[in-house]
Structures are given as structure tokens and as C-alpha cells.
PDB file of C-alpha atoms and ligand atoms in Angstrom:
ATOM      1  CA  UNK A  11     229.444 130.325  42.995  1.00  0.00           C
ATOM      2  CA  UNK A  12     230.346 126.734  43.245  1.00  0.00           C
ATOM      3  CA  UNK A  13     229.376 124.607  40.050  1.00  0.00           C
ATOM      4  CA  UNK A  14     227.702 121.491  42.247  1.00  0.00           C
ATOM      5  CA  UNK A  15     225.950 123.243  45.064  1.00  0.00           C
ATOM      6  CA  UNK A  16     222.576 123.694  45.108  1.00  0.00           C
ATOM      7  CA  UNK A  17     220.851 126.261  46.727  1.00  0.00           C
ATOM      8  CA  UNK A  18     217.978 126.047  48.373  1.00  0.00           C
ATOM      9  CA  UNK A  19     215.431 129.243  48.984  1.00  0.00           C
ATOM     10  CA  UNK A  20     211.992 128.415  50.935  1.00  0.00           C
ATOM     11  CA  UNK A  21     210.070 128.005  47.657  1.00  0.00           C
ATOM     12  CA  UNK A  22     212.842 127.723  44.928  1.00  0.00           C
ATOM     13  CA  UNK A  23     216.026 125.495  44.495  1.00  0.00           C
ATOM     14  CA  UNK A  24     218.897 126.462  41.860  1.00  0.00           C
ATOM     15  CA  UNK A  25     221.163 123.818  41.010  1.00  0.00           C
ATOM     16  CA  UNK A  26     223.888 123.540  37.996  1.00  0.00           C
ATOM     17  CA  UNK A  27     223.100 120.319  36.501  1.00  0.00           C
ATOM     18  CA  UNK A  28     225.757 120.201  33.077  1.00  0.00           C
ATOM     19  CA  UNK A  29     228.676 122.301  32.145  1.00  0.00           C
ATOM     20  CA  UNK A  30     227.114 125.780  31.350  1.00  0.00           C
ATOM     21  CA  UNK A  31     223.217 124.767  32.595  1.00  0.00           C
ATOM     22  CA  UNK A  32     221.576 125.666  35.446  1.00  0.00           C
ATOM     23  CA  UNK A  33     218.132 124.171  36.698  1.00  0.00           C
ATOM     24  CA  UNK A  34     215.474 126.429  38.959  1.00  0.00           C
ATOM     25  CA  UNK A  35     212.789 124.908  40.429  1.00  0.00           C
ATOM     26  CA  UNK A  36     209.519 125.691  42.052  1.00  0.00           C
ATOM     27  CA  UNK A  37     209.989 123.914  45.390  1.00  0.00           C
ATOM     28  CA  UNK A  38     206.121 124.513  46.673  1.00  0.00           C
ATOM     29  CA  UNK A  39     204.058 120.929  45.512  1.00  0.00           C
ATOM     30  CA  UNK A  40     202.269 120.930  48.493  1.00  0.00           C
ATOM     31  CA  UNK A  41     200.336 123.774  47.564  1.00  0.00           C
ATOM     32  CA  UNK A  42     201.066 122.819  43.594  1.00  0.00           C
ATOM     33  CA  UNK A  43     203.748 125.413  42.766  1.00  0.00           C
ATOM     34  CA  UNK A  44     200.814 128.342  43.535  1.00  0.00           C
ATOM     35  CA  UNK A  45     202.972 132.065  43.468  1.00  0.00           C
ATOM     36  CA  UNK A  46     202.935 133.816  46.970  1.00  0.00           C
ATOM     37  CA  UNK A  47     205.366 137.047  46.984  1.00  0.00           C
ATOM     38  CA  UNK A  48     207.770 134.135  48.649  1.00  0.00           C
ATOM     39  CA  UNK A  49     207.974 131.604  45.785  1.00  0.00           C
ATOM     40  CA  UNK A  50     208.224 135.426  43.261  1.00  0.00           C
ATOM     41  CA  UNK A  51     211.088 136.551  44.973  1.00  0.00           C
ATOM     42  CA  UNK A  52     213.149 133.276  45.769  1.00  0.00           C
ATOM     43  CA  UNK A  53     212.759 132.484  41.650  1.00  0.00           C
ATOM     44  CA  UNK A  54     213.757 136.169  41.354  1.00  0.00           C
ATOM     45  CA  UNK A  55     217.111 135.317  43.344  1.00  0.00           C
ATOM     46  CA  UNK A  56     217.461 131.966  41.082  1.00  0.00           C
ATOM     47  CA  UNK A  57     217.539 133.886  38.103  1.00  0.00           C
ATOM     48  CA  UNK A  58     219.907 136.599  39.444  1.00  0.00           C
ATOM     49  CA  UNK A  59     222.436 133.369  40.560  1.00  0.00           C
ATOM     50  CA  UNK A  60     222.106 132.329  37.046  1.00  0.00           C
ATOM     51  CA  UNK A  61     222.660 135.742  35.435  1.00  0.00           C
ATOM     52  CA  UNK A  62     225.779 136.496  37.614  1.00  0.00           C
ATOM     53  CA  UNK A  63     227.193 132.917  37.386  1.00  0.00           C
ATOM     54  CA  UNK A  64     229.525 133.445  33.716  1.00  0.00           C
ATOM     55  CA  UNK A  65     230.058 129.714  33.859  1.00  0.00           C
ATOM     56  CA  UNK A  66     226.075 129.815  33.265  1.00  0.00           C
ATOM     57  CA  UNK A  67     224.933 130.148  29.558  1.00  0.00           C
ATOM     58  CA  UNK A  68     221.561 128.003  29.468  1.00  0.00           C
ATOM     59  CA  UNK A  69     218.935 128.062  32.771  1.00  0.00           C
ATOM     60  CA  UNK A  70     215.928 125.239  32.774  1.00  0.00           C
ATOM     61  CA  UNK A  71     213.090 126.507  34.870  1.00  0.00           C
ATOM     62  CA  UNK A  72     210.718 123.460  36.398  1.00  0.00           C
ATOM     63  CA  UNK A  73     208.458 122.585  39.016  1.00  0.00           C
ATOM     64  CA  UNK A  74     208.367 120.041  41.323  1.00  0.00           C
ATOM     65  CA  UNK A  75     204.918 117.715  41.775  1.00  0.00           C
ATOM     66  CA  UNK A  76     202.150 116.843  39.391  1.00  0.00           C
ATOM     67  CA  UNK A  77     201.650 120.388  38.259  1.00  0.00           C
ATOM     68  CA  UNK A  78     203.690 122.837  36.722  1.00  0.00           C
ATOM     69  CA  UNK A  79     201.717 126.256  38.635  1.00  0.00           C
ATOM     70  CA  UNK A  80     198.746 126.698  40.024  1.00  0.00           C
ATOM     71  CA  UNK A  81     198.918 130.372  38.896  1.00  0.00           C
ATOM     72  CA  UNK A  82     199.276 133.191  41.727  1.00  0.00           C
ATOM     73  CA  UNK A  83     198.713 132.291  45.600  1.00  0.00           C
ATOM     74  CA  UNK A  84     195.076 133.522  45.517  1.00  0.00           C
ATOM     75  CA  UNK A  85     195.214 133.893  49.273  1.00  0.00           C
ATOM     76  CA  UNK A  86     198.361 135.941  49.457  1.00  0.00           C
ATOM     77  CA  UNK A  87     197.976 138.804  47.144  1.00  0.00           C
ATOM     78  CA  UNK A  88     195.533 141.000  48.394  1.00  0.00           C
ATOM     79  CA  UNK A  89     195.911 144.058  50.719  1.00  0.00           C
ATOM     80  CA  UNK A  90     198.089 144.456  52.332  1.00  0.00           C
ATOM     81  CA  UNK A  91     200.408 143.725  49.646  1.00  0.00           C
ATOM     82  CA  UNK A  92     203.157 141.454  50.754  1.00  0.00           C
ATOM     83  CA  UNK A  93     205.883 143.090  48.925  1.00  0.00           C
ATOM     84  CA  UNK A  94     206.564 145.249  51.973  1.00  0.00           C
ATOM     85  CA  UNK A  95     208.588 142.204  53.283  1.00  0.00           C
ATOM     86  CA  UNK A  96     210.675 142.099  50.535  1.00  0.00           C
ATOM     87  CA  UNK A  97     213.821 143.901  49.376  1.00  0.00           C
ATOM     88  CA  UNK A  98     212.031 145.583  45.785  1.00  0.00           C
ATOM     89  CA  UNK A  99     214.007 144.109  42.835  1.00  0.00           C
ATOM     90  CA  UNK A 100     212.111 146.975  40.537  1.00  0.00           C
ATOM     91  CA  UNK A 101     211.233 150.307  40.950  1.00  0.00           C
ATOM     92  CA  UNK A 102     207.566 150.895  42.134  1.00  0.00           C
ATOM     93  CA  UNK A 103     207.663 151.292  45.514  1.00  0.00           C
ATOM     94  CA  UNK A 104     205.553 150.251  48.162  1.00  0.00           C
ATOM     95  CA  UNK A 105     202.824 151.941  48.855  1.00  0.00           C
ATOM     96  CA  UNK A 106     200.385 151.995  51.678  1.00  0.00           C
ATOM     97  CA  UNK A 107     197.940 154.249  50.922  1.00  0.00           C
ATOM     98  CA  UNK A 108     195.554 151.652  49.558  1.00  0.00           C
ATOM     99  CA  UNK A 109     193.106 151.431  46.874  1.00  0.00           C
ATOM    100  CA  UNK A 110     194.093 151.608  43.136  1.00  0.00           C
ATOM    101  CA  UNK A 111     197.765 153.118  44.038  1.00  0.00           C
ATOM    102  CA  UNK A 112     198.452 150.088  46.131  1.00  0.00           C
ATOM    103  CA  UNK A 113     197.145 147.423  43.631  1.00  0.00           C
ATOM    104  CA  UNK A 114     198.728 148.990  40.367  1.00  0.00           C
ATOM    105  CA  UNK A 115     202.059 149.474  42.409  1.00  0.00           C
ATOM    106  CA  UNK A 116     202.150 145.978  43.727  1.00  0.00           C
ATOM    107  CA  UNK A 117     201.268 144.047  40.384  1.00  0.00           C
ATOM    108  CA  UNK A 118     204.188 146.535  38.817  1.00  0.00           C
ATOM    109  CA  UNK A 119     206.278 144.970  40.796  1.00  0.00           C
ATOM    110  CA  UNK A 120     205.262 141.466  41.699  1.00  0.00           C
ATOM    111  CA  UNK A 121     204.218 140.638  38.315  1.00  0.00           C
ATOM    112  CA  UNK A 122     204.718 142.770  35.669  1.00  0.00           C
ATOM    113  CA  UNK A 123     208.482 144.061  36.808  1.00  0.00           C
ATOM    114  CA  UNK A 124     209.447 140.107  37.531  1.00  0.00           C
ATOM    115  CA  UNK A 125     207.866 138.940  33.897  1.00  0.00           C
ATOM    116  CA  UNK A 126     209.836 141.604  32.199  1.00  0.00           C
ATOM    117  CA  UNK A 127     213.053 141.311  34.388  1.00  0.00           C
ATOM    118  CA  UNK A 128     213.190 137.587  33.582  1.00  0.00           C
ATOM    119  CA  UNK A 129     211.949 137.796  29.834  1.00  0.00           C
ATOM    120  CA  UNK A 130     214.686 140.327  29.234  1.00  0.00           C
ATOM    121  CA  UNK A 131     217.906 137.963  31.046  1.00  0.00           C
ATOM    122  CA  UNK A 132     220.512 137.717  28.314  1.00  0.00           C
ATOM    123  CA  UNK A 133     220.357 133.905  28.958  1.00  0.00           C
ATOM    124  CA  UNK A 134     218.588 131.454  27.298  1.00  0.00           C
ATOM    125  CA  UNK A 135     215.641 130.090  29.311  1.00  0.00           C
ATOM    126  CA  UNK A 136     213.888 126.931  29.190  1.00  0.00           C
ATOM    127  CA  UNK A 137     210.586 126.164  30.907  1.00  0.00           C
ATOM    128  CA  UNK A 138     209.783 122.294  31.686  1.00  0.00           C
ATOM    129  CA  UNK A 139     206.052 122.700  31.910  1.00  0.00           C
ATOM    130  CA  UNK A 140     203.533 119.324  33.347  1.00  0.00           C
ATOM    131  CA  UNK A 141     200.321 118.788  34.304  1.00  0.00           C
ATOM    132  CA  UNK A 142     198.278 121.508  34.961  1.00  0.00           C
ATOM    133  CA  UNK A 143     199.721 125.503  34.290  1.00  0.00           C
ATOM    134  CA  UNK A 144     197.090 127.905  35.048  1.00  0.00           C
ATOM    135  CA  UNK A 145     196.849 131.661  34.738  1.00  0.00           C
ATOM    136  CA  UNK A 146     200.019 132.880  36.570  1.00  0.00           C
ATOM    137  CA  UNK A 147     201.126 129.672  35.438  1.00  0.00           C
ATOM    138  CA  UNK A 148     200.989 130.824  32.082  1.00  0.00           C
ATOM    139  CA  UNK A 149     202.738 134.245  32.838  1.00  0.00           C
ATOM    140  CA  UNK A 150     205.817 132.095  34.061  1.00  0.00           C
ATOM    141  CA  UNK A 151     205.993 129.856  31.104  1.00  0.00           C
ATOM    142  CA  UNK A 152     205.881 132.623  28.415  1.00  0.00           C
ATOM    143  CA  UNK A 153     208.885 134.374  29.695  1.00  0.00           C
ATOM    144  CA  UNK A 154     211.184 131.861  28.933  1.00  0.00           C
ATOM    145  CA  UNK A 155     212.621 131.782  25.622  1.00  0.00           C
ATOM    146  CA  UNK A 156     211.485 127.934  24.598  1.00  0.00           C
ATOM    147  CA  UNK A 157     208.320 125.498  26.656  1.00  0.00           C
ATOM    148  CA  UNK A 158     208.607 121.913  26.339  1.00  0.00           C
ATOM    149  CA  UNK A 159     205.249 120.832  27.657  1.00  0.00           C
ATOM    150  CA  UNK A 160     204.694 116.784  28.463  1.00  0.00           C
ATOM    151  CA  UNK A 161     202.139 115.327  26.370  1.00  0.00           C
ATOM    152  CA  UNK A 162     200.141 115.920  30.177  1.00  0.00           C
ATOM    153  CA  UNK A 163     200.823 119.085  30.099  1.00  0.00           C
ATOM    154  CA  UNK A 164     197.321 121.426  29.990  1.00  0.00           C
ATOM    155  CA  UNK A 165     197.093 125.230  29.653  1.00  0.00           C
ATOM    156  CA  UNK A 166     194.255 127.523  30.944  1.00  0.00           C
ATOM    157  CA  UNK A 167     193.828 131.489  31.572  1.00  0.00           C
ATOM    158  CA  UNK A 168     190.337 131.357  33.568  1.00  0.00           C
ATOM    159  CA  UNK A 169     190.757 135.137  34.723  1.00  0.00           C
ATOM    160  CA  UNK A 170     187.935 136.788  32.320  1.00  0.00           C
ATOM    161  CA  UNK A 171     185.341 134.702  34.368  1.00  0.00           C
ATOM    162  CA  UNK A 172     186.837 136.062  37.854  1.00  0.00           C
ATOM    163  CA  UNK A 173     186.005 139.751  36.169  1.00  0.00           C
ATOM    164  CA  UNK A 174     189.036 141.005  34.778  1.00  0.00           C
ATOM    165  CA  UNK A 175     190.878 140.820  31.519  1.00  0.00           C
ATOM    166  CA  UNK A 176     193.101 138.272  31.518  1.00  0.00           C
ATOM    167  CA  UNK A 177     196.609 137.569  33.567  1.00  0.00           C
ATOM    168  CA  UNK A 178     198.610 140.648  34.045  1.00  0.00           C
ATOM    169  CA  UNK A 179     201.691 139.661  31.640  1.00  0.00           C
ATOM    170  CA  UNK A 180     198.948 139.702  28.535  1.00  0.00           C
ATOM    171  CA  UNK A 181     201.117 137.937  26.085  1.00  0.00           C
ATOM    172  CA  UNK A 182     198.342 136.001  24.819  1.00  0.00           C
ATOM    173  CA  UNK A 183     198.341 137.717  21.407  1.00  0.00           C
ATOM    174  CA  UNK A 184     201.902 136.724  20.612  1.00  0.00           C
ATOM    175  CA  UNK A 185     201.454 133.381  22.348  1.00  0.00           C
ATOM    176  CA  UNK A 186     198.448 132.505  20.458  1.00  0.00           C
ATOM    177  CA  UNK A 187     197.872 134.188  17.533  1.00  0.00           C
ATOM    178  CA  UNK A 188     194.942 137.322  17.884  1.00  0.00           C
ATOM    179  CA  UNK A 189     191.755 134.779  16.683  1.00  0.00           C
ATOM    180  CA  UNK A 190     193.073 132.040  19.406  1.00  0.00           C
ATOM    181  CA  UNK A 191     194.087 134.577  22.062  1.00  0.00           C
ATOM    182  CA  UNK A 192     190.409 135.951  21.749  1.00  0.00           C
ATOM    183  CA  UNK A 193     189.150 132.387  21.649  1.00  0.00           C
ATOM    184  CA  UNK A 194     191.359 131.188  24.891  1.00  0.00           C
ATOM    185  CA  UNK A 195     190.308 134.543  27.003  1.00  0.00           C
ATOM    186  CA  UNK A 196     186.720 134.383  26.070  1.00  0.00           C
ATOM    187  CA  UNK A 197     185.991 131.019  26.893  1.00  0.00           C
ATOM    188  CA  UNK A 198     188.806 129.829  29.604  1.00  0.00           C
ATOM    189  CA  UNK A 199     188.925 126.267  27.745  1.00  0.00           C
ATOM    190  CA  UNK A 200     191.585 123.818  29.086  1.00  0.00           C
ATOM    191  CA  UNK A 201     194.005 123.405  25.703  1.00  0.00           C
ATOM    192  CA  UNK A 202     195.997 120.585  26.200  1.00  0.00           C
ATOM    193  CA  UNK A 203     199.759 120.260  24.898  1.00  0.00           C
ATOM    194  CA  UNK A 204     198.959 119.451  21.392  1.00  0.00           C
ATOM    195  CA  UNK A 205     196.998 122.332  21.086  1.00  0.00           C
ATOM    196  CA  UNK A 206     199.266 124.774  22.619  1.00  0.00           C
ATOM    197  CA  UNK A 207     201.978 123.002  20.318  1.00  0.00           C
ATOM    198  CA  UNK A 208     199.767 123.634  16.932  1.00  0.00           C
ATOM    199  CA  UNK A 209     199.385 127.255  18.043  1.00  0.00           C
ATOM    200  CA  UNK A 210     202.779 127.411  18.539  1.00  0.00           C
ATOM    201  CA  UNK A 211     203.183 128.490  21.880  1.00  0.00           C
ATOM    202  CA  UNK A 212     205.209 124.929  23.108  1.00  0.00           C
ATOM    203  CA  UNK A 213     208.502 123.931  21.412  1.00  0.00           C
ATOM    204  CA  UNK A 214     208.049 120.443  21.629  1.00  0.00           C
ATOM    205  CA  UNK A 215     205.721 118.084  23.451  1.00  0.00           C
ATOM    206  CA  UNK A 216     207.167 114.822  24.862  1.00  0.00           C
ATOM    207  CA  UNK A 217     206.598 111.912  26.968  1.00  0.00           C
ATOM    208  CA  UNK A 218     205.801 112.780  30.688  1.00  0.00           C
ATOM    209  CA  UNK A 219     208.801 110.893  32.018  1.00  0.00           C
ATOM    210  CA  UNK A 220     211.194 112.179  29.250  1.00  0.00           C
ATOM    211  CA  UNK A 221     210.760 116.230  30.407  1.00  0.00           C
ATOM    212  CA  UNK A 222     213.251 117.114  32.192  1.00  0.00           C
ATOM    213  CA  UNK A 223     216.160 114.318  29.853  1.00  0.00           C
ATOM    214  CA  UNK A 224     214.824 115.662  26.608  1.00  0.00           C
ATOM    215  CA  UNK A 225     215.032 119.564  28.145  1.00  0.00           C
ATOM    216  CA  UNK A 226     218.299 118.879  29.771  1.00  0.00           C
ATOM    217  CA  UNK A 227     219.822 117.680  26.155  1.00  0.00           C
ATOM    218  CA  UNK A 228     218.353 120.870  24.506  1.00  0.00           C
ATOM    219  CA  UNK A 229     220.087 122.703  26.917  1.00  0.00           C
ATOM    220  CA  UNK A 230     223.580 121.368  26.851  1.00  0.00           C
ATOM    221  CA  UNK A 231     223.341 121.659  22.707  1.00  0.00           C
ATOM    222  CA  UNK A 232     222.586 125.097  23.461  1.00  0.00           C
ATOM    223  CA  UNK A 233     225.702 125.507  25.616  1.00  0.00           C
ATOM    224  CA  UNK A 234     227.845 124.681  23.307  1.00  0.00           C
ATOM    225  CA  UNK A 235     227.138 127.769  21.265  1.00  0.00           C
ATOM    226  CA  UNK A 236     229.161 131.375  21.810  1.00  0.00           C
ATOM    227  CA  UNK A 237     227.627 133.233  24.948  1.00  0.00           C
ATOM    228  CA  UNK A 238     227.418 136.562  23.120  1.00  0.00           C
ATOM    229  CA  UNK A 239     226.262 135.837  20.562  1.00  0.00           C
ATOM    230  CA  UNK A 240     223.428 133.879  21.938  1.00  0.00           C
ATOM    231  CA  UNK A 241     222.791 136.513  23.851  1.00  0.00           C
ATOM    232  CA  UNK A 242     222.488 138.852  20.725  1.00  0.00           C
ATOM    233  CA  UNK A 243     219.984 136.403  19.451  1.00  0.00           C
ATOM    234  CA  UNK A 244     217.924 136.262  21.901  1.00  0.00           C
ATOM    235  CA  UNK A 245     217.825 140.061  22.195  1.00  0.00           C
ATOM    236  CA  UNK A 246     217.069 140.435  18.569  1.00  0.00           C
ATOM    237  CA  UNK A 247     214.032 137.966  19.052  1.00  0.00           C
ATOM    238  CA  UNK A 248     213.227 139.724  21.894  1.00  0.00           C
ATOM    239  CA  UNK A 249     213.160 143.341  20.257  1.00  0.00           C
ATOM    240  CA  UNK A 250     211.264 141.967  17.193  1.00  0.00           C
ATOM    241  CA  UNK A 251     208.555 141.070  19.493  1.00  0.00           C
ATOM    242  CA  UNK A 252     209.132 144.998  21.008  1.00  0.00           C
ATOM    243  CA  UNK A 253     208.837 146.095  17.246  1.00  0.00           C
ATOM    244  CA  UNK A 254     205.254 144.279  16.804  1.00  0.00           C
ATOM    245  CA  UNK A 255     204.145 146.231  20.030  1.00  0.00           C
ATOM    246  CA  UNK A 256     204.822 144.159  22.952  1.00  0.00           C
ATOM    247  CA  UNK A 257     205.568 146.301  25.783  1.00  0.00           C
ATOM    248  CA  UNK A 258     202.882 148.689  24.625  1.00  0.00           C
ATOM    249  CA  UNK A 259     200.728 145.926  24.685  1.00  0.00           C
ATOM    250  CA  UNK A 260     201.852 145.085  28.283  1.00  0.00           C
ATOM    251  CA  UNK A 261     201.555 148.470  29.855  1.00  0.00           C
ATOM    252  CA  UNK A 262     197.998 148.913  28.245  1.00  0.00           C
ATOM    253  CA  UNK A 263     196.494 145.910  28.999  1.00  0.00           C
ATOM    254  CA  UNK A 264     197.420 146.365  32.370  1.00  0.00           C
ATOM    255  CA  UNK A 265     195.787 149.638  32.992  1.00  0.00           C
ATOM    256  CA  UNK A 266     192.800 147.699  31.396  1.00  0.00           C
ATOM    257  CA  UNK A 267     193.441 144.600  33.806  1.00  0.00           C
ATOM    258  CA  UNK A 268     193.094 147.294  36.830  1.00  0.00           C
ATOM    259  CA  UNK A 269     190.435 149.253  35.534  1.00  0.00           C
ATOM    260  CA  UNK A 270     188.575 145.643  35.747  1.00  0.00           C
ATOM    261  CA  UNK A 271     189.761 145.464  39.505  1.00  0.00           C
ATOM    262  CA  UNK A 272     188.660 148.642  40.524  1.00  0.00           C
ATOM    263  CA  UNK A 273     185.019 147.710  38.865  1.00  0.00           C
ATOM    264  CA  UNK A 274     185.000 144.673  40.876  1.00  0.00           C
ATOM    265  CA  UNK A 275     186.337 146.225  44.163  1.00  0.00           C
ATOM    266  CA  UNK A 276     182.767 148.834  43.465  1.00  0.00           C
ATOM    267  CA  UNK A 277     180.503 146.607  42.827  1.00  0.00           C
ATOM    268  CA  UNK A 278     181.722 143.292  44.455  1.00  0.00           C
ATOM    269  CA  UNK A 279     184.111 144.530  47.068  1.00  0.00           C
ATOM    270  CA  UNK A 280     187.032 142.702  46.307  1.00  0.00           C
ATOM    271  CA  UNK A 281     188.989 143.043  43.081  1.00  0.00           C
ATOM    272  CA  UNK A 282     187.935 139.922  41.712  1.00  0.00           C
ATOM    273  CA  UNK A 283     184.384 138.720  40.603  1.00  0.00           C
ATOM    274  CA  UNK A 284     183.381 136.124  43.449  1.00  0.00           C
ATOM    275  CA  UNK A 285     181.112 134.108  41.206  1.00  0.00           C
ATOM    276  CA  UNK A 286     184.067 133.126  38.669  1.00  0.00           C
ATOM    277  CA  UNK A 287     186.562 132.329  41.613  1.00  0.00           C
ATOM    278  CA  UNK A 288     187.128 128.796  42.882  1.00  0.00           C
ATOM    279  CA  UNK A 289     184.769 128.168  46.051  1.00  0.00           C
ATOM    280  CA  UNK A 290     187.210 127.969  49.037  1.00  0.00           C
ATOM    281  CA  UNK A 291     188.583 131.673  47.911  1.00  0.00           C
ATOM    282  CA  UNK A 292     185.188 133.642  47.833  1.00  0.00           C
ATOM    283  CA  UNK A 293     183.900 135.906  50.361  1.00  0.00           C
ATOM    284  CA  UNK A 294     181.051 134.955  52.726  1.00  0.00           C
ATOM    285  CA  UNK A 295     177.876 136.527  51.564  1.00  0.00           C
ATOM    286  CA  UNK A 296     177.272 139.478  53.979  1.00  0.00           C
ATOM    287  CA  UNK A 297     181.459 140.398  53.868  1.00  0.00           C
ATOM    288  CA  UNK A 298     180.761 141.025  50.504  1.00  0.00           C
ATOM    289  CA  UNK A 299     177.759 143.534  50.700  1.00  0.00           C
TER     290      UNK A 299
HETATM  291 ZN1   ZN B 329     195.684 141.625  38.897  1.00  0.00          ZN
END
């Protein structure tokens, strides 16, 4: 593709901003970066542009307004699963038939076959993360390579209290450290940038209006470098992480995050737990009964 066009999806722009760098964006601040299946599948086609551009060797992933994410579009992912409208990028297929088959085979997709896919792009990633980054938030942030937070940047996973285990990309362990992780989930605590950065989930922390110079600089060092062999790098960092257990750890935890939805959808008919989810999103009363 060109080197100065950018392209603009409905909730995503990709843009080559240096030799060898490409920048993706959340384009959604209005409703603070929150993922619907739109905003999933337009980064999805960012990250393909940046795969299949060989000019590319270093992609900066950002998002425009105050906040970082919001986490997932809590009105657009329940039945009947939007990925129907969508051209599948993985392999679980859509599935109608409701219930526990449609929820597993949706979040396989949606969420756990995007994290993966992007985790596992030969390129090295870069996420510019501000103000708030909640739950899916977090699931976005951890699958690039390095985070450079701001020092407004604040991190929360707030899913335990909503009845289920944690965000469906459960990479809290290696994020975190197991103590922390256990800590984080248990009590859904805000950790702010310094904290995430002592923990040694962030790279770097720096001054709100230095993000995106201070990221682009990292990235054009990086670009100097050999393409294969950073991509050998990152692939041996990436299978060290597979040797302490990682995609084990995925695929378990998220038959335990859907054994927790199909509790809630029995005893609270709706996958999540209405008393931990923000007001405007829960059920009236006698829906729920
Ligand atoms: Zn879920």
C-alpha cells in the first residue's frame, strides 16, 4: 500500500507515520474506545495492513480521547452474537443455536482468536495506553509486545464482581506476577501507572503529552534493526511465555470464564451478575426473574 495514506475503517484508522512504523488507532472517543464486533474487526484489518505491508517492521497501537478502552461494548455482545455480520478471521464458526455453543463460539472468535492472532504477528507491537484501560482494555494492551502507559494512565479488571473470572484473554498471571494477579482479580482496585510499571506490566511511564513522541522514537530505534531477526525475537519471547504454560492457561481459564456465564445465565438470566455491572447496563427487575 501507499506509505502516506491513511486508512480509515468506521472505528479504526491505520496510518504509516516513519520509515518502517505504522500507527493504529481506536477511532471510537465518543463512546471512549469501548469494543463492539465493529471496532474488533476494523483493528483486525489494521493489523493485517501492517502484517502484509514489508515496508512495515514496527506498528504503534493508540486510542484516540481521554481514555485508552473502555473494555468490550457491554451493549453489543450479547445474543445474538454480532459476528454473523462479519467475514470470520478464525475458525469457530457462527453458530445460532444459542446457549453455551453460541457464547463459547463467539468469545473464540471475537476475543480469544483476535488476542492470539495479534499477540502472535511477527511484528513488533507497541501499545500507547492513557487514561482509563479497563477490562477488555486490558486484553488489548497485553498483546502487544511493549505498553508505555502516561503517568495518567490507570488499569482495572472489575469482571470478578460482574460474576465471572476475569477478562477472557487471562494473562493476568504473566502480567502481574501470581500474588498480584490474585490481588488485582480479587479486589478490582484501580492500579495506576506506577504500579502497573513496578509490577512490570508497563515499559515505561511518561508524561501525558509526551505518549505518543516518546512511543514514536522507540519505534523508529526499533526499525532500524533486521526484520527477521526481530521477528525471531519476538517469537522466542513469545514461545518462552508458551513454555511457562500460556496457551494452556488461556484455553482453561476460558472454559472456567464460561462455566461462570452459564451460572449467571441460571441463576441471574443473563451471563453476567447484574449487581457488579455498571447501572445503565443492568436488567430491569422483573426481565430478570
Ligand atoms: Zn465472556
Amino acid at each position: 500500500m501507499s506509505e502516506e495514506k491513511k486508512v480509515e475503517f468506521k472505528h479504526a484508522t491505520y496510518e504509516i507515520v516513519a520509515p518502517g512504523v505504522a500507527k493504529i488507532m481506536q477511532a471510537r472517543p465518543e463512546a471512549r474506545n469501548a469494543q463492539n464486533a465493529q471496532l474488533t474487526y476494523d483493528l483486525n484489518d489494521c493489523f493485517d495492513l501492517a502484517a502484509q505491508d514489508e515496508k512495515v517492521k514496527v506498528v504503534l497501537l493508540g486510542g484516540e480521547g481521554p481514555h485508552f478502552s473502555s473494555g468490550h461494548d457491554l451493549r453489543g455482545f450479547g445474543p445474538p452474537f454480532p459476528q454473523r455480520d462479519f467475514k470470520l478471521v478464525n475458525t469457530w464458526g457462527m453458530v445460532r443455536e444459542g446457549g453455551v455453543h453460541s457464547r463459547y463460539s463467539f468469545e473464540q472468535e471475537v476475543f480469544m482468536g483476535m488476542c492470539q492472532r495479534w499477540r502472535d504477528m511477527p511484528k513488533p507491537t507497541i501499545a500507547m495506553v492513557q487514561g482509563k484501560c479497563i477490562a477488555g482494555g486490558l486484553m488489548l494492551a497485553w498483546v502487544c509486545d511493549i505498553i508505555i502507559a502516561s503517568d495518567d494512565a490507570t488499569f482495572v479488571d472489575p469482571v470478578v464482581a460482574m460474576g465471572v473470572l476475569g477478562v477472557e484473554y487471562f494473562n493476568h498471571p504473566y502480567e502481574l506476577g501470581i500474588r498480584k494477579a490474585k490481588e488485582h482479580l480479587f479486589t478490582g482496585d484501580w492500579w495506576d501507572a506506577e504500579e502497573a510499571h513496578r509490577l512490570g506490566m508497563v515499559n515505561q511511564v511518561v508524561k501525558r503529552d509526551n505518549l505518543e513522541d516518546f512511543s514514536l522514537e522507540m519505534a523508529k530505534k526499533i526499525a532500524e534493526r533486521p526484520m527477521f531477526a526481530l521477528k525471531m525475537a519476538k517469537k522466542a519471547v513469545n514461545i518462552a511465555q508458551d513454555n511457562m504454560g500460556h496457551r494452556a492457561t488461556q484455553e482453561t481459564s476460558l472454559a472456567l470464564h464460561h462455566m461462570c456465564h452459564a451460572h449467571n445465565a441460571e441463576v441471574e438470566m443473563m451471563a453476567v451478575r447484574q449487581e457488579g455491572m455498571p447501572e445503565k447496563f443492568r436488567k430491569p427487575k422483573e426481565a430478570a426473574e
